Coordinates of C-alpha atoms in Angstrom, one line a residue:
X1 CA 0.0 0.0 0.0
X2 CA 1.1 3.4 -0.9
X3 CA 2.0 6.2 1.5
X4 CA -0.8 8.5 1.0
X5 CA -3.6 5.6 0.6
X6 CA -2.5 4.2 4.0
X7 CA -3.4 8.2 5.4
X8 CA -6.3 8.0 3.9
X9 CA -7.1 4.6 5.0
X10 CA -5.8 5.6 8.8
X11 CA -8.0 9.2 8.4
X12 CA -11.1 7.4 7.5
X13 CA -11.0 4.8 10.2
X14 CA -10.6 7.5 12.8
X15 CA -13.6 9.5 11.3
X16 CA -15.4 6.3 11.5
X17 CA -14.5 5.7 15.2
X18 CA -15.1 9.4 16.2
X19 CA -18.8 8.6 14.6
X20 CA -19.0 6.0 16.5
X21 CA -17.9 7.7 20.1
X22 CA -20.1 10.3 19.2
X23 CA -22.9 7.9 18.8
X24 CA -22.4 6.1 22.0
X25 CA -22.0 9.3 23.7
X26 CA -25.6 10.6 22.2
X27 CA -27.1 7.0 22.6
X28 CA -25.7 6.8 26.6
X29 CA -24.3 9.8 28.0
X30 CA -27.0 12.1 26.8
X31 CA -29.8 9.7 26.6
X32 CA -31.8 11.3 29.4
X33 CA -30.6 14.9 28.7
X34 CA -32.8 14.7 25.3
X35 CA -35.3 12.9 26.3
X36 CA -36.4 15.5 29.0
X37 CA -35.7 18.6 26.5
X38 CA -38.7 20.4 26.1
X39 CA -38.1 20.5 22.1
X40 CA -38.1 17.0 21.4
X41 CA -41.4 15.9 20.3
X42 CA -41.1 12.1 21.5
X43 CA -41.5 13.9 25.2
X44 CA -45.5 15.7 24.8
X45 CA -46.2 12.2 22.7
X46 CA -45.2 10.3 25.2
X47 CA -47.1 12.5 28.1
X48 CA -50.2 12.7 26.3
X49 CA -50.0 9.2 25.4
X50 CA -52.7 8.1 27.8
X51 CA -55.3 9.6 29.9
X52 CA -53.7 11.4 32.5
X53 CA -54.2 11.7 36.2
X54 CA -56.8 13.7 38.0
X55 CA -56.7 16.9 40.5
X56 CA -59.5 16.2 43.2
X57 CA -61.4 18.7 45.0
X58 CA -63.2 17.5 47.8
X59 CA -62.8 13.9 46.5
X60 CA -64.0 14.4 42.8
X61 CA -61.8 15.0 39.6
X62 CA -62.3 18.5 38.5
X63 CA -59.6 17.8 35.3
X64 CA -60.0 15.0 33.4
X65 CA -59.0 13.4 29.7
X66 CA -60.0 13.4 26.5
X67 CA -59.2 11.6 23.3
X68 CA -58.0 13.2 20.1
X69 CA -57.4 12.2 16.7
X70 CA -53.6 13.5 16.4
X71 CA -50.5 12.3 17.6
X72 CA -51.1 13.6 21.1
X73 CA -53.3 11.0 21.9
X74 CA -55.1 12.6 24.9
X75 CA -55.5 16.5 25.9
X76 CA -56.4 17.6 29.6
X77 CA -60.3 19.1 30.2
X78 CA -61.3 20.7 33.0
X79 CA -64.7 20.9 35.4
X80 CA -65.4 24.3 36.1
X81 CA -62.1 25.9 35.1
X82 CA -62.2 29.4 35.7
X83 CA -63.4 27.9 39.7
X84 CA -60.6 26.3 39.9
X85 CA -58.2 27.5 37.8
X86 CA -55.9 29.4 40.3
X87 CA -55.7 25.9 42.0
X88 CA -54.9 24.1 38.8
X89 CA -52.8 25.5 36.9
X90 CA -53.7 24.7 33.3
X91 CA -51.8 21.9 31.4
X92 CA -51.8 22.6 27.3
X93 CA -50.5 20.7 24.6
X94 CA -48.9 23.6 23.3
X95 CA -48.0 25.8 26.3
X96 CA -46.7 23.4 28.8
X97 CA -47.8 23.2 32.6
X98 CA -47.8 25.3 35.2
X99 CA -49.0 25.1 39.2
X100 CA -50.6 21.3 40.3
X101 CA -50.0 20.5 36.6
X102 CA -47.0 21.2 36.8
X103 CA -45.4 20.4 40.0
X104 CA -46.9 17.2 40.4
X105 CA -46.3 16.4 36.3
X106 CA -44.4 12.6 36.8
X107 CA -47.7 11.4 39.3
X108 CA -50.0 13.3 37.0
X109 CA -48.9 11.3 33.3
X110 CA -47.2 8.4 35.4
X111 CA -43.4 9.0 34.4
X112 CA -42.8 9.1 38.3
X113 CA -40.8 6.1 39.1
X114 CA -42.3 5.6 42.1
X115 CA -45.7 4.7 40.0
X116 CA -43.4 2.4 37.9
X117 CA -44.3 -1.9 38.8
X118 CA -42.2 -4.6 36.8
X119 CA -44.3 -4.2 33.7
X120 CA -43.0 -0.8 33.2
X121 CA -39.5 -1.7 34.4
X122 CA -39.5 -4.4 31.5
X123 CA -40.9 -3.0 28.8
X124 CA -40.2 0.7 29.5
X125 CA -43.9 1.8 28.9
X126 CA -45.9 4.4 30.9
X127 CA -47.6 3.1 34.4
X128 CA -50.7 4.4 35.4
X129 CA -50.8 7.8 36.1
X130 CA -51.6 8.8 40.3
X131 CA -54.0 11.4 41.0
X132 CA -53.4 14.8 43.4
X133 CA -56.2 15.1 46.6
X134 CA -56.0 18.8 47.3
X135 CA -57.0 20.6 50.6
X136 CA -59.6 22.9 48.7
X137 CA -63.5 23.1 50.6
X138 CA -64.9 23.1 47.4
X139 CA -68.3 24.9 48.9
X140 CA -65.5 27.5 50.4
X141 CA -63.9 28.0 46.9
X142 CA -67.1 28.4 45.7
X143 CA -68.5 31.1 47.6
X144 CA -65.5 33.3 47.3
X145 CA -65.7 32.9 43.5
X146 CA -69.0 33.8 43.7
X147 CA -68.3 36.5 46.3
X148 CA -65.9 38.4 43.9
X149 CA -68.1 38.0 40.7
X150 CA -67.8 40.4 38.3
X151 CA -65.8 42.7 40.6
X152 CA -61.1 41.8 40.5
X153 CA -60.0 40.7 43.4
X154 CA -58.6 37.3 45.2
X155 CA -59.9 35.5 48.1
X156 CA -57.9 33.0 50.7
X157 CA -59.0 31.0 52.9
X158 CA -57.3 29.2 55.4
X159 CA -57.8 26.5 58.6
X160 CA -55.5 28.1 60.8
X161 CA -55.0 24.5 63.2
X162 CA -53.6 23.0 59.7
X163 CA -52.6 25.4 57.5
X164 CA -54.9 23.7 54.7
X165 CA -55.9 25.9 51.8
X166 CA -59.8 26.0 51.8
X167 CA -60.0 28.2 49.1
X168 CA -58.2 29.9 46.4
X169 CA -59.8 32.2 44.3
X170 CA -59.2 35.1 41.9
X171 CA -61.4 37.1 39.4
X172 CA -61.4 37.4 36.7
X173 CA -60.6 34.0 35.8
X174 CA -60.3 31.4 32.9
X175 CA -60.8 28.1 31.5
X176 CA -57.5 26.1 31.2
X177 CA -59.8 23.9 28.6
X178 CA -59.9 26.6 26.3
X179 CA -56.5 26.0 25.3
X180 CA -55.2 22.4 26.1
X181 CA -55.2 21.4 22.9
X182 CA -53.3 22.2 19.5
X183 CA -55.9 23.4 17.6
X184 CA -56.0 27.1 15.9
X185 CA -59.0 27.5 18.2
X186 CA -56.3 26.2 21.1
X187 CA -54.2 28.7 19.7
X188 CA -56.9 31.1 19.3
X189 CA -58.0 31.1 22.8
X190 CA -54.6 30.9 24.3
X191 CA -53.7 35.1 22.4
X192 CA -56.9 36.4 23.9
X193 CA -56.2 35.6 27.2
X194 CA -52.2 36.8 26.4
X195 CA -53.8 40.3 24.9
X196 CA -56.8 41.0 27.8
X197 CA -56.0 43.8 29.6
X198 CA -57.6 42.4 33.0
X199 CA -54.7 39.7 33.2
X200 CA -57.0 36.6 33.8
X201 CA -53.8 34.5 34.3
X202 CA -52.6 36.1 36.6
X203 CA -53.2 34.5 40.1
X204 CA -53.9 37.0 42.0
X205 CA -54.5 35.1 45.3
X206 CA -50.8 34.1 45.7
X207 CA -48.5 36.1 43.0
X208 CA -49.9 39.6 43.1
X209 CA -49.4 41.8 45.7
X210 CA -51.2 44.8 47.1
X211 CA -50.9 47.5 49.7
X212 CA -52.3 45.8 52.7
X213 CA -53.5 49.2 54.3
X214 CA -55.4 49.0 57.4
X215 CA -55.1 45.5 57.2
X216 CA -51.7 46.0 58.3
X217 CA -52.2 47.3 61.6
X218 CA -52.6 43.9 63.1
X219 CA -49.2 43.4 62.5
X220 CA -48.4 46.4 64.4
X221 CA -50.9 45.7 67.1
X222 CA -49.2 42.6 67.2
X223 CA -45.6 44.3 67.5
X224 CA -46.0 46.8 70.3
X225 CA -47.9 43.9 72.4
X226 CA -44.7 41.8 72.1
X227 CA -42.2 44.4 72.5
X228 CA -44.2 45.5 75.6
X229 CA -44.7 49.2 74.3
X230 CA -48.8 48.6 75.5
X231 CA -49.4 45.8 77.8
X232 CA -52.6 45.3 76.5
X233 CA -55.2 46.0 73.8
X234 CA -57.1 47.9 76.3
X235 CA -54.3 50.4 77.6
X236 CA -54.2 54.1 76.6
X237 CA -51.9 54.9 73.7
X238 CA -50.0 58.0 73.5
X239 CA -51.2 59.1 70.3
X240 CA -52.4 62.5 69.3
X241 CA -54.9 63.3 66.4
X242 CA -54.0 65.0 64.2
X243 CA -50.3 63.2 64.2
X244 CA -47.9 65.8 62.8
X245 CA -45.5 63.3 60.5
X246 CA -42.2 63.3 62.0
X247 CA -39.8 66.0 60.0
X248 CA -42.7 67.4 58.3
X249 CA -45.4 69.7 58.3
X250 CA -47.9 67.4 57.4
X251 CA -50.6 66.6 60.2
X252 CA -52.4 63.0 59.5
X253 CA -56.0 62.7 60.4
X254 CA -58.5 60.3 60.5
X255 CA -61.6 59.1 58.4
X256 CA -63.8 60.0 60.7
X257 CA -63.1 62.8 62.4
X258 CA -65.6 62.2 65.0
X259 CA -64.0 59.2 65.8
X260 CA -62.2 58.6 69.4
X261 CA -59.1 58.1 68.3
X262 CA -56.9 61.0 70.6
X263 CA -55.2 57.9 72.8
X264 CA -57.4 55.5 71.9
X265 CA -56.7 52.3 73.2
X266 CA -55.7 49.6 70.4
X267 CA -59.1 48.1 70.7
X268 CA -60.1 51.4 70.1
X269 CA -57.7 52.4 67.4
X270 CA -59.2 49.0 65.8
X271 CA -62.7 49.6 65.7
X272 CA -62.3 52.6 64.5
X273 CA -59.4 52.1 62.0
X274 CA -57.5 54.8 63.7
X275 CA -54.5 56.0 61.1
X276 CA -53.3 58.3 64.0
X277 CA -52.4 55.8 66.5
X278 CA -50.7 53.0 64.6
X279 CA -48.6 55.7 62.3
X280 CA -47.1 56.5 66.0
X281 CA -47.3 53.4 67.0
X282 CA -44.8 52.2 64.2
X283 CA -42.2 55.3 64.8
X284 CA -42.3 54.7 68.8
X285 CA -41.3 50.8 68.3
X286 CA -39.0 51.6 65.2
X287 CA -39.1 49.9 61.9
X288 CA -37.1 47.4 63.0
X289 CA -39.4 45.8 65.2
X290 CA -42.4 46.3 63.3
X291 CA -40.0 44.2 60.5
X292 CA -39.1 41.3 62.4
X293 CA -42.8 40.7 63.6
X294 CA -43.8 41.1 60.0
X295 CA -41.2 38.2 59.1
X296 CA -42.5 35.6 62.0
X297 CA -45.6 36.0 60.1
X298 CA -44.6 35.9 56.4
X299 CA -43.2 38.9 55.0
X300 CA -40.4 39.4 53.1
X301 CA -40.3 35.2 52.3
X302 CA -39.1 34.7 48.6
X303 CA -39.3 30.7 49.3
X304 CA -43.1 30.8 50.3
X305 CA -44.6 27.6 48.7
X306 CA -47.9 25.8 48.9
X307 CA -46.5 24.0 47.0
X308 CA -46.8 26.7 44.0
X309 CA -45.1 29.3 45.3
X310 CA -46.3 33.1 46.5
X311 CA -44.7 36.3 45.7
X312 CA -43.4 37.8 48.5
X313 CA -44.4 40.1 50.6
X314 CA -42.7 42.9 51.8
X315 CA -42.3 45.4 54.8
X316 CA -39.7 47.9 53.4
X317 CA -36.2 48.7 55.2
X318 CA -34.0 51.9 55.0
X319 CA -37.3 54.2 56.0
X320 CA -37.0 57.5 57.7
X321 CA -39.5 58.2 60.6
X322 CA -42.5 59.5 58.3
X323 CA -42.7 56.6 56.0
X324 CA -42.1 54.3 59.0
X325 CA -45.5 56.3 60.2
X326 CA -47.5 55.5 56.6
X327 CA -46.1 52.1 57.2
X328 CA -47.6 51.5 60.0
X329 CA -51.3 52.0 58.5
X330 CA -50.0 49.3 55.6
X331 CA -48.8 52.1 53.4
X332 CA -45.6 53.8 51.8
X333 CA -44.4 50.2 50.2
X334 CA -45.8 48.0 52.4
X335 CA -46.8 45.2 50.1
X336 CA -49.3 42.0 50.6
X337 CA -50.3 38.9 48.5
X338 CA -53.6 38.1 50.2
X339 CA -52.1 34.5 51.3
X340 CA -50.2 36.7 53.6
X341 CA -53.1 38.5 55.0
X342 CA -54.5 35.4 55.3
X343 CA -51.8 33.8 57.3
X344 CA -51.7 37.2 59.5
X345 CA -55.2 36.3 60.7
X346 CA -54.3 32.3 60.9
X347 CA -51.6 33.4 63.4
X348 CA -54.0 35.2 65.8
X349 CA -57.0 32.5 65.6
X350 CA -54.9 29.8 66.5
X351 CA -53.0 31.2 69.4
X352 CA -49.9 32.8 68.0
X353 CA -49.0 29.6 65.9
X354 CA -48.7 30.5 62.5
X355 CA -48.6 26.7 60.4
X356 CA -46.7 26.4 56.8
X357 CA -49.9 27.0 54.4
X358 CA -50.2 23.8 52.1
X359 CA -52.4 23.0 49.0
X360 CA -52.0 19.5 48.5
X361 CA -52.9 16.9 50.7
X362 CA -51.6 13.8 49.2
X363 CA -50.3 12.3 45.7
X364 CA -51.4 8.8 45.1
X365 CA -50.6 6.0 42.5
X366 CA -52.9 4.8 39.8
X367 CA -54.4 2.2 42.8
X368 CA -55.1 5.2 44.8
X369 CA -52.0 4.1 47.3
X370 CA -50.5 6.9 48.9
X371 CA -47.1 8.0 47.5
X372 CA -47.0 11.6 49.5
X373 CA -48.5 12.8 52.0
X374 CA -48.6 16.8 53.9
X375 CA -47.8 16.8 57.1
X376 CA -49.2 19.7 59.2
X377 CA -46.3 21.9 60.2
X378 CA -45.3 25.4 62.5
X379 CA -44.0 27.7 60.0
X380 CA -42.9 30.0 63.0
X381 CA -44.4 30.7 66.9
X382 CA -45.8 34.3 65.4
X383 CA -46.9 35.5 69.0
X384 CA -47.5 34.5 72.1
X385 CA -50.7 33.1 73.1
X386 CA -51.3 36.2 74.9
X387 CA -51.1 38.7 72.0
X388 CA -53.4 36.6 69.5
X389 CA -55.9 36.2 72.5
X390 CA -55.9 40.3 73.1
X391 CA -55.8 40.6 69.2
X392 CA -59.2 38.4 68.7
X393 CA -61.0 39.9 71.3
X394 CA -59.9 43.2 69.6
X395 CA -61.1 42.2 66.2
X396 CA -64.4 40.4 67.6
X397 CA -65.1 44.4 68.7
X398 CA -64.1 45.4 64.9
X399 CA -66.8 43.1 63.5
X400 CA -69.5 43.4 66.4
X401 CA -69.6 47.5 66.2
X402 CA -67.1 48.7 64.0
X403 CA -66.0 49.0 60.7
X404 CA -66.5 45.3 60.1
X405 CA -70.0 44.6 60.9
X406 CA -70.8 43.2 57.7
X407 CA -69.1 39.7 58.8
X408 CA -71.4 38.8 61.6
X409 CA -72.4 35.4 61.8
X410 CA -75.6 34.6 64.0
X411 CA -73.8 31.7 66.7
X412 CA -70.4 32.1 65.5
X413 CA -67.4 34.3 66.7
X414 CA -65.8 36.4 64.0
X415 CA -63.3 38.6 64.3
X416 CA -61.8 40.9 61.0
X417 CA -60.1 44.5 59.9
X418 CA -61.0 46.3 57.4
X419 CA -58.4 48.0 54.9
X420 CA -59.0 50.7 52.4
X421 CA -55.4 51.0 51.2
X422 CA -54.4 54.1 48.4
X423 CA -52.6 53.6 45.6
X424 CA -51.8 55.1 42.6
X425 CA -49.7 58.8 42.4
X426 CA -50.8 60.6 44.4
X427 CA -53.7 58.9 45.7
X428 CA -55.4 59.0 42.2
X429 CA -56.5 55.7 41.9
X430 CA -59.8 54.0 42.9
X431 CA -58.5 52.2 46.2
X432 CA -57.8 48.8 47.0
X433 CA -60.5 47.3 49.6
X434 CA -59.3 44.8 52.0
X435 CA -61.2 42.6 54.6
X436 CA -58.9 39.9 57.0
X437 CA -61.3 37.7 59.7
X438 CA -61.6 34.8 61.5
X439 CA -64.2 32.7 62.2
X440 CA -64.7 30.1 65.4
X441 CA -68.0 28.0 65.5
X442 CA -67.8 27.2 69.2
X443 CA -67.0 23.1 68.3
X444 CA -63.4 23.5 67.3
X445 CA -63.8 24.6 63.9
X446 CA -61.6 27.9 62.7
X447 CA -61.3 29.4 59.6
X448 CA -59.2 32.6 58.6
X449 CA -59.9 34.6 55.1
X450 CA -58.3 37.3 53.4
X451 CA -60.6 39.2 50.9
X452 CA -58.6 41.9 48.3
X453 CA -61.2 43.3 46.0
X454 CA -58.5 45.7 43.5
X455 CA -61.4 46.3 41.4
X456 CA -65.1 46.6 42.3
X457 CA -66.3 49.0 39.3
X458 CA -68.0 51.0 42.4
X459 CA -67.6 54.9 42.7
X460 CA -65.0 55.9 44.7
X461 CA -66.3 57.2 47.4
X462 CA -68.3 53.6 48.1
X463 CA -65.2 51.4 48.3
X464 CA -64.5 50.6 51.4
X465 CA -63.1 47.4 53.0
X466 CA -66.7 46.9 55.5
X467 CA -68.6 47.6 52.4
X468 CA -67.3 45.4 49.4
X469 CA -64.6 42.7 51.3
X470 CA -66.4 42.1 54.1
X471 CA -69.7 40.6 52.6
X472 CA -67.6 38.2 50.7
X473 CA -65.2 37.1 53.6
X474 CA -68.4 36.0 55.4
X475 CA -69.7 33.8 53.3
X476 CA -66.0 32.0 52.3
X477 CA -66.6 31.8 56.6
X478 CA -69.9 30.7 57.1
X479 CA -69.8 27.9 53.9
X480 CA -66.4 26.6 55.9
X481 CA -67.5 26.5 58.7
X482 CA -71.1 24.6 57.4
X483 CA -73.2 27.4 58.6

């Protein structure tokens, strides 16, 4: 053989072994690398091969399967979908997963190994897909839907002994169906809700966050209880009206300027939603305090997750006295999801405790065996038993003859705050209308609800937390509780 045939020869067996390494490596190193890329088309035929598993509400399937007539075998339909939508998540052909569908995809279109018997280790096929039990009440979910209606807004609902989710709502909503598919109406449906200016999507109950306003002043009830600046709810505070802002010549006033609130006692300052008295309340403790009992209960948590996870909330830092005054009436950037709210008043009805919120009560396998289950847990010790007993008996006063009345329940405690928190420059928005409560029916059964109506279409001057909040958070309490 010739010198430059026996390079050739040599050249073109290493090519041919290089094409072979390569192969190998594609075939074994990067096997499972491809298969889970999102491009590769084997993966969505593969998940929608079979029916899928269901999410259960209060023991029945509110998704479910459907055949098709295209390579993706099966698409995911939904019962009531804009109900249940911010619990859902939506699970599309086209646009992926997101929320339940998302987190809990391997139990949902049985690629979890754990659903995986002998057959499936064999012959490398799909095992029955395991279902999801949520903690929603669905007669809960379904009166704060209701509740908000036409109006944009997000209701929570919470047992504080647990830290079950009972309901999660937002409005307006929409109907994951609509788009599961790959249809051009799939596609269709899916640009609307992209282009609609009242973000349906969006879910509002856990990822958007509002100023918490009045709301707020629980937490800095809360604060100055703890720290010892008041030694109870029903000790004189030493808070003028009008409250000059410190280092300004701006003097703060009230609502109502008939109210009592010249060193009204926090029960007081409650009832009547007293700016006055917590803006000096919140400069006399120092933002620091207010901050750190704001973090036992929630705030500034990026890792909040039920398991989908919550926006965070935030009490600002780096404040001079007068916005550390607007902070303590929930404003400056004092900023809320209403799961937050809603853990604020979990905290206080179950003695200080606050428990980790949690959406899912178990995963289970296509036999309905339990693969996962939620344990109850503390997220923090909020309070002490003392404070959340002075702080119910202050809000029971709120809802029996103040600004909360409309959340009275015949034979049932409640306790709530109202919030009517600004926004906007300048104040020049409609404001936001909050409601946080409680409920106790006497037989060991709690229930704590944060109501954020963001818009109600009402005229200004009618929005008020009593007036368009409260009515809802009473009956998210009262279909809870069974009433």
């Amino acid at each position: 053989m010739n010198k430059p045939l026996r390079h050739a020869s040599v050249f073109s067996l290493l090519l041919v072994l290089a094409l072979l390494i390569w192969a190998t490596w594609i075939q074994v190193a990067r096997a499972h690398s491809l298969d889970d890329n999102a491009h590769n088309p084997r993966m969505a035929i593969k998940e929608y091969s079979g029916p899928l598993g269901d999410i259960l509400v209060g023991g029945k399937p509110v998704t479910g399967s459907a055949a098709t007539s295209g390579d993706l075998k099966y698409k995911r339909t939904y019962t009531d979908g804009e109900l249940y939508a911010p619990v859902t998540g939506y699970a599309s052909q086209t646009y992926g997963t997101t929320q339940l569908e998302a987190l809990n995809r391997g139990v949902l279109d049985g690629s979890d190994s754990r659903l995986a018997g002998p057959d499936q280790l064999l012959t490398r096929q799909r095992a029955k897909a395991g279902d999801v039990l949520t903690t929603i009440d669905p007669a809960a979910q379904k009166a704060a839907y209701e509740g908000l209606g036409s109006k944009t807004g997000a209701v929570v609902a919470i047992d504080p002994k647990t830290g079950k989710v009972l309901a999660l709502a937002g409005t307006p909503s929409y109907d994951p169906g609509t788009f599961a598919g790959s249809s051009a109406a799939d596609q269709k449906a899916w640009n609307a809700l992209q282009k609609d200016e009242k973000q349906p999507m969006l879910n509002r109950a856990l990822r958007q966050t509002y100023p918490p306003g009045s709301a707020f002043k629980l937490v800095v009830a809360a604060a100055a209880l703890e720290d010892g600046l008041y030694g109870s709810v029903d000790e004189p505070t030493k808070s003028p009206d009008p409250y000059r802002l410190p280092g300004t010549v701006t003097d703060m006033t009230n609502e109502s300027a008939s109210a009592p609130c010249k060193n009204a006692t926090i029960r007081t300052a409650l009832q009547y939603s007293c700016n006055t008295v917590f803006a000096k309340m919140a400069v006399d403790l120092g933002q620091t305090k207010v901050a750190a009992q704001a973090k036992k209960l929630g705030f500034d948590d990026s890792k909040l997750d039920i398991p989908v996870r919550a926006a965070k909330s935030v009490y600002p830092s780096g404040m001079d006295a007068s916005q550390t005054a607007l902070s303590g009436m929930g404003q400056f950037d004092v900023t809320a999801t209403p799961l937050q709210m809603a853990m604020v008043s979990a905290a206080i009805a179950d003695g200080g405790t606050l428990m980790k919120p949690y959406l899912v009560d178990r995963t289970t396998d296509g036999s309905g065996g339990t693969l996962d289950r939620t344990e109850p847990a503390a997220y923090s010790r909020a309070m002490s038993s003392s404070t959340a007993s002075q702080l119910r008996s202050a809000m029971t006063t709120v809802v029996e003859r103040g600004t909360g009345t409309s959340a009275q329940i015949p034979g049932v405690t409640v306790g709530g705050k109202t919030g009517t928190a600004q926004h906007g420059e300048n104040n020049s928005a409609n404001p936001y209308a909050w409601f946080v409560s409680y409920a106790a029916d006497g037989q060991g059964h709690q229930v704590a609800v944060a109501v954020a109506v963001e818009d109600s279409g009402a005229a200004r001057a009618d929005i008020s937390g009593g007036g368009l909040a409260g009515p809802i958070a009473k009956s998210v309490m009262k279909a809870a509780l069974g009433v």
